[in-house]
Short mmCIF file of C-alpha atoms in Angstrom, two decimals:
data_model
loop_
_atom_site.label_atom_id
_atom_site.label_comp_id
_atom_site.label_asym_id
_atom_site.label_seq_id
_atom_site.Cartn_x
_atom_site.Cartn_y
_atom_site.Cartn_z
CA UNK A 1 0.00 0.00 0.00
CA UNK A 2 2.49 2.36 0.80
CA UNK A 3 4.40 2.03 -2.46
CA UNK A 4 1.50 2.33 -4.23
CA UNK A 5 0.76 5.75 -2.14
CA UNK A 6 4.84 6.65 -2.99
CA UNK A 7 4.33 5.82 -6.20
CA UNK A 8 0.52 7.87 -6.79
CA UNK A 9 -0.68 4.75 -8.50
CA UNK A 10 -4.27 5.61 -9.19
CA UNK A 11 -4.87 2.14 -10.18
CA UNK A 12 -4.67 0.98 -6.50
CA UNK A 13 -7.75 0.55 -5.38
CA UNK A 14 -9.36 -1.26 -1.96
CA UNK A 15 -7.86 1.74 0.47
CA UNK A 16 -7.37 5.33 1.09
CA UNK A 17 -4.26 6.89 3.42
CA UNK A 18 -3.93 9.38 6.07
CA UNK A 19 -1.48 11.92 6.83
CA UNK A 20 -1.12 12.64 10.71
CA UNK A 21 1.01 15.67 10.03
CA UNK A 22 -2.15 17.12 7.99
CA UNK A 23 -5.07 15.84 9.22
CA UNK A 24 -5.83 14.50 5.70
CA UNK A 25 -6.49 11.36 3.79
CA UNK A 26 -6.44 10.82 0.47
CA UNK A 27 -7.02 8.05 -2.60
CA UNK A 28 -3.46 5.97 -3.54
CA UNK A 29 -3.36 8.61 -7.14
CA UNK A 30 -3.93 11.63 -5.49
CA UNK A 31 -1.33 14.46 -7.01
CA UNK A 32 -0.79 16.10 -3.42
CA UNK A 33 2.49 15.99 -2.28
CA UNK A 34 4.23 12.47 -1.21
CA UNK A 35 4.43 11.86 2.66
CA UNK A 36 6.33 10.78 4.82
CA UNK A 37 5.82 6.88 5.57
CA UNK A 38 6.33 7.75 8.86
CA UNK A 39 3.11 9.83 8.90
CA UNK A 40 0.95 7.09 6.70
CA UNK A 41 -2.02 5.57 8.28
CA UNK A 42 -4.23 3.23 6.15
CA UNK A 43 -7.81 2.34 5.97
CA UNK A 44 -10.62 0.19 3.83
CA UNK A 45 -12.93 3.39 3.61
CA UNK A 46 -13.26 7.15 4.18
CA UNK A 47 -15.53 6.75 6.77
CA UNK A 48 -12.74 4.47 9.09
CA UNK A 49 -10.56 7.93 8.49
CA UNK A 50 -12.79 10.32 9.12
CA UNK A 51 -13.82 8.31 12.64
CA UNK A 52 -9.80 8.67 13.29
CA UNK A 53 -10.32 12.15 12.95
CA UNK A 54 -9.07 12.45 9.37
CA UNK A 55 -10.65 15.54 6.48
CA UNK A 56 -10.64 15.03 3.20
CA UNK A 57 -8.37 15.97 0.69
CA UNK A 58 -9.83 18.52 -1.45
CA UNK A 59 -7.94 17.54 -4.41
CA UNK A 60 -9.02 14.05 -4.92
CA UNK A 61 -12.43 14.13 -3.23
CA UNK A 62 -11.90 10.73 -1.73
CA UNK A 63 -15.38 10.89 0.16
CA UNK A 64 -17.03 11.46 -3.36
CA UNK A 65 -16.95 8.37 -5.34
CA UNK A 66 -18.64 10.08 -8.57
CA UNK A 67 -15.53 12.06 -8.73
CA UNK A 68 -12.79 9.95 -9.53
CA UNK A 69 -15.15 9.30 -12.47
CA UNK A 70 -15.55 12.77 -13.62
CA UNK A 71 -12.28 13.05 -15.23
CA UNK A 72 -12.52 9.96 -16.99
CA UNK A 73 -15.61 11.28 -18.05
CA UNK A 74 -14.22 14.32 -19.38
CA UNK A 75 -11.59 12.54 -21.04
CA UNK A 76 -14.43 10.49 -22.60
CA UNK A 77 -16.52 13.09 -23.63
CA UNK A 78 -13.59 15.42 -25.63
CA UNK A 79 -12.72 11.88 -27.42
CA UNK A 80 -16.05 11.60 -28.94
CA UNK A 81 -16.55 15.20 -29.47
CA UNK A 82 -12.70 14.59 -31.63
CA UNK A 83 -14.21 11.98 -33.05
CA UNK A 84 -17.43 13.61 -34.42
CA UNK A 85 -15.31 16.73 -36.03
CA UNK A 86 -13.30 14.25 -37.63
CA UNK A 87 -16.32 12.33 -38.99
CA UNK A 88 -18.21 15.89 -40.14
CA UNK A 89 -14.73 16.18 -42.39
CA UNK A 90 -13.94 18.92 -40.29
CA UNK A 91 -10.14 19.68 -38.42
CA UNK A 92 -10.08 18.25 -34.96
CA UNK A 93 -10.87 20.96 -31.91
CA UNK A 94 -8.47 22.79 -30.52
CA UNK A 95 -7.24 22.11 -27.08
CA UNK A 96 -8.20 25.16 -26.06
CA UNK A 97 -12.00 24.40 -26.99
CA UNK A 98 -11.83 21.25 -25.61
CA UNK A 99 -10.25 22.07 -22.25
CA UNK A 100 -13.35 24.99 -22.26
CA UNK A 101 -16.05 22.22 -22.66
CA UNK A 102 -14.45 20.75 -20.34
CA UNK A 103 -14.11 23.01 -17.49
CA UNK A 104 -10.24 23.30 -17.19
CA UNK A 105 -7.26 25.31 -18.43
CA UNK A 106 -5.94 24.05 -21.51
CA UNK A 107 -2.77 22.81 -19.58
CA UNK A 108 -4.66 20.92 -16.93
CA UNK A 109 -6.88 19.20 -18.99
CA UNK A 110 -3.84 18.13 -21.49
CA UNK A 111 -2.60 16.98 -18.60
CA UNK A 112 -5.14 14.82 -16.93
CA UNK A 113 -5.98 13.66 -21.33
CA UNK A 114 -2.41 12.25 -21.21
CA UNK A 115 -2.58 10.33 -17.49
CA UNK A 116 -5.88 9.05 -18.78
CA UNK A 117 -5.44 8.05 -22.40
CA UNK A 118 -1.83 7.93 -22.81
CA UNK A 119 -1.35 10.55 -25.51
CA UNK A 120 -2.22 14.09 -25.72
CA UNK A 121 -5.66 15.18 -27.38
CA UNK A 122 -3.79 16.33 -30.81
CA UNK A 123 -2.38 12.63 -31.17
CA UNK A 124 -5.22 10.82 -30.25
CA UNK A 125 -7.20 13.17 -33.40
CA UNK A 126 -4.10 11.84 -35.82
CA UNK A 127 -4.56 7.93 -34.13
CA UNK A 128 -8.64 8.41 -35.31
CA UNK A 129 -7.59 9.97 -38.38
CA UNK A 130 -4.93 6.88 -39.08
CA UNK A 131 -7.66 4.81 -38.58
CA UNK A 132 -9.82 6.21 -40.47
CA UNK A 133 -7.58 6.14 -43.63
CA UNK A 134 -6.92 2.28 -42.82
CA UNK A 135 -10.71 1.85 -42.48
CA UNK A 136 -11.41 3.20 -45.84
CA UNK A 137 -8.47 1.77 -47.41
CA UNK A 138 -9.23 -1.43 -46.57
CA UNK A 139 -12.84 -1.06 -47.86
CA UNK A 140 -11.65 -0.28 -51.43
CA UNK A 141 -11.59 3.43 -51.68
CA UNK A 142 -8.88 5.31 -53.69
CA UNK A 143 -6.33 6.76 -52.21
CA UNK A 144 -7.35 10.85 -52.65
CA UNK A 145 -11.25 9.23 -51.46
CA UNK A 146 -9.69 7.45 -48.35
CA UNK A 147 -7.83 10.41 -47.33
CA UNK A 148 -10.59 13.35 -47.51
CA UNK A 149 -12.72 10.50 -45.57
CA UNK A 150 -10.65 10.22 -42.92
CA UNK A 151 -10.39 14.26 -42.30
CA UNK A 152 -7.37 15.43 -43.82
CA UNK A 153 -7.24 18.73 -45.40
CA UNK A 154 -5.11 18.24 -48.22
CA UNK A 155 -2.64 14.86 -49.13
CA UNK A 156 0.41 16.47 -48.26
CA UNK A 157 -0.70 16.05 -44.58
CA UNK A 158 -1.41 12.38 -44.94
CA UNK A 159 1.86 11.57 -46.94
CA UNK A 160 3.67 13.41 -44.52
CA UNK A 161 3.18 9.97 -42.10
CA UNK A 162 2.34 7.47 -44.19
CA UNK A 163 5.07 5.45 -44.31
CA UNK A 164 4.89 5.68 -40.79
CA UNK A 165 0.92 5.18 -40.06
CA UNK A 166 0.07 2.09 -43.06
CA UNK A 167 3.90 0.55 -42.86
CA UNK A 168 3.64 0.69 -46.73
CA UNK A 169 2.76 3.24 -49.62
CA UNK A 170 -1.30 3.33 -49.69
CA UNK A 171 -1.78 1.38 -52.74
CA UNK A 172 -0.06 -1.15 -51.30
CA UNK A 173 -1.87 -1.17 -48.49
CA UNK A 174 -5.05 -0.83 -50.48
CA UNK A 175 -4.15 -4.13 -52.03
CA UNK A 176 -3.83 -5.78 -48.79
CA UNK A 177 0.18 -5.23 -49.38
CA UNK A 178 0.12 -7.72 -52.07
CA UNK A 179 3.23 -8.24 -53.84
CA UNK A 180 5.31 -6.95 -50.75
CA UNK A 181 7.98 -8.43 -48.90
CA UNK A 182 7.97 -8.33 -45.80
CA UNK A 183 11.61 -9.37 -43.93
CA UNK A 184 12.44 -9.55 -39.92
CA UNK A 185 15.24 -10.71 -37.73
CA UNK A 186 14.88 -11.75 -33.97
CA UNK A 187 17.26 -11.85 -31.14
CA UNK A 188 17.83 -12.77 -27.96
CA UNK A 189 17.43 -10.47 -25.22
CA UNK A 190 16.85 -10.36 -21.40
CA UNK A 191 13.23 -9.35 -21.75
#
């Protein structure tokens, strides 16, 4: 528990931790500053805490269980709201519009996109765009046809990465990479 706390795994779940020094307890994730271990006390639920004589943290809410989900939500919602521009043929929001639908500074909410999703809100719009081009690749549209479709605004921003996104030129890949040879090596490694 306590390197999950050191750690701010938000994945650890099945506890929450006080700090004697501040009278506060708070989920494993929670952004606050690290404690010391010294000053950790556990427990299975806010109310055991609060009983000790323990607040809440005001950052993580851990009394509130509808707001760990809120971010996620968030997250959720500017996805799908990327995803619809993209499917209208339109450019992709801009962070600052979707950190404003949001609730959140631009920063914060690229912030808490990334520790949710992995990538930032301008990648994830290129990974649905990417797919979007494979999609309608693989469904037997041309090349120019597959690339409007997906969003772009001109070809010179799809062949900028498309070596890198289809592995292959597009025609290739259109023709299910037929005719291409494909050549790897392995080797032995610790992992």
């Amino acid at each position: 528990r306590l390197r999950a706390v050191l750690d701010r795994d938000a994945s650890a779940s099945g506890f929450i931790y006080a700090v004697r020094t501040t009278g506060i307890y708070c989920r494993p994730g929670c952004p606050s500053r690290s404690p010391k271990p010294e000053n950790v006390r556990f427990f299975d639920t806010p109310a055991q805490a609060e009983q000790a004589g323990f607040r809440p943290c005001e950052r993580c809410r851990p009394d509130d269980p509808a707001h760990r989900d809120i971010v996620s939500e968030r997250v959720a919602t500017a996805c799908r709201t990327i995803e619809r521009a993209l499917a209208d043929g339109g450019p992709p929001p801009s962070l600052e519009t979707l950190a404003r639908d949001a609730g959140l500074s631009p920063s914060h909410f690229q912030r808490l996109f990334k520790s949710r999703t992995g990538i930032t809100p301008k990648e994830y719009a290129q990974a649905v765009r990417d797919e979007r081009v494979r999609d309608a690749l693989t469904n037997g549209q041309s090349v120019t046809e597959a690339i409007y479709t997906a969003g772009f605004g001109a070809p010179s921003r799809f062949y900028e990465n498309a070596d890198q996104t289809l592995g292959m030129p597009p025609t290739v890949y259109r023709k299910g990479g037929q005719g291409l040879t494909i050549r790897f090596a392995t080797d032995d490694s610790f992992l």
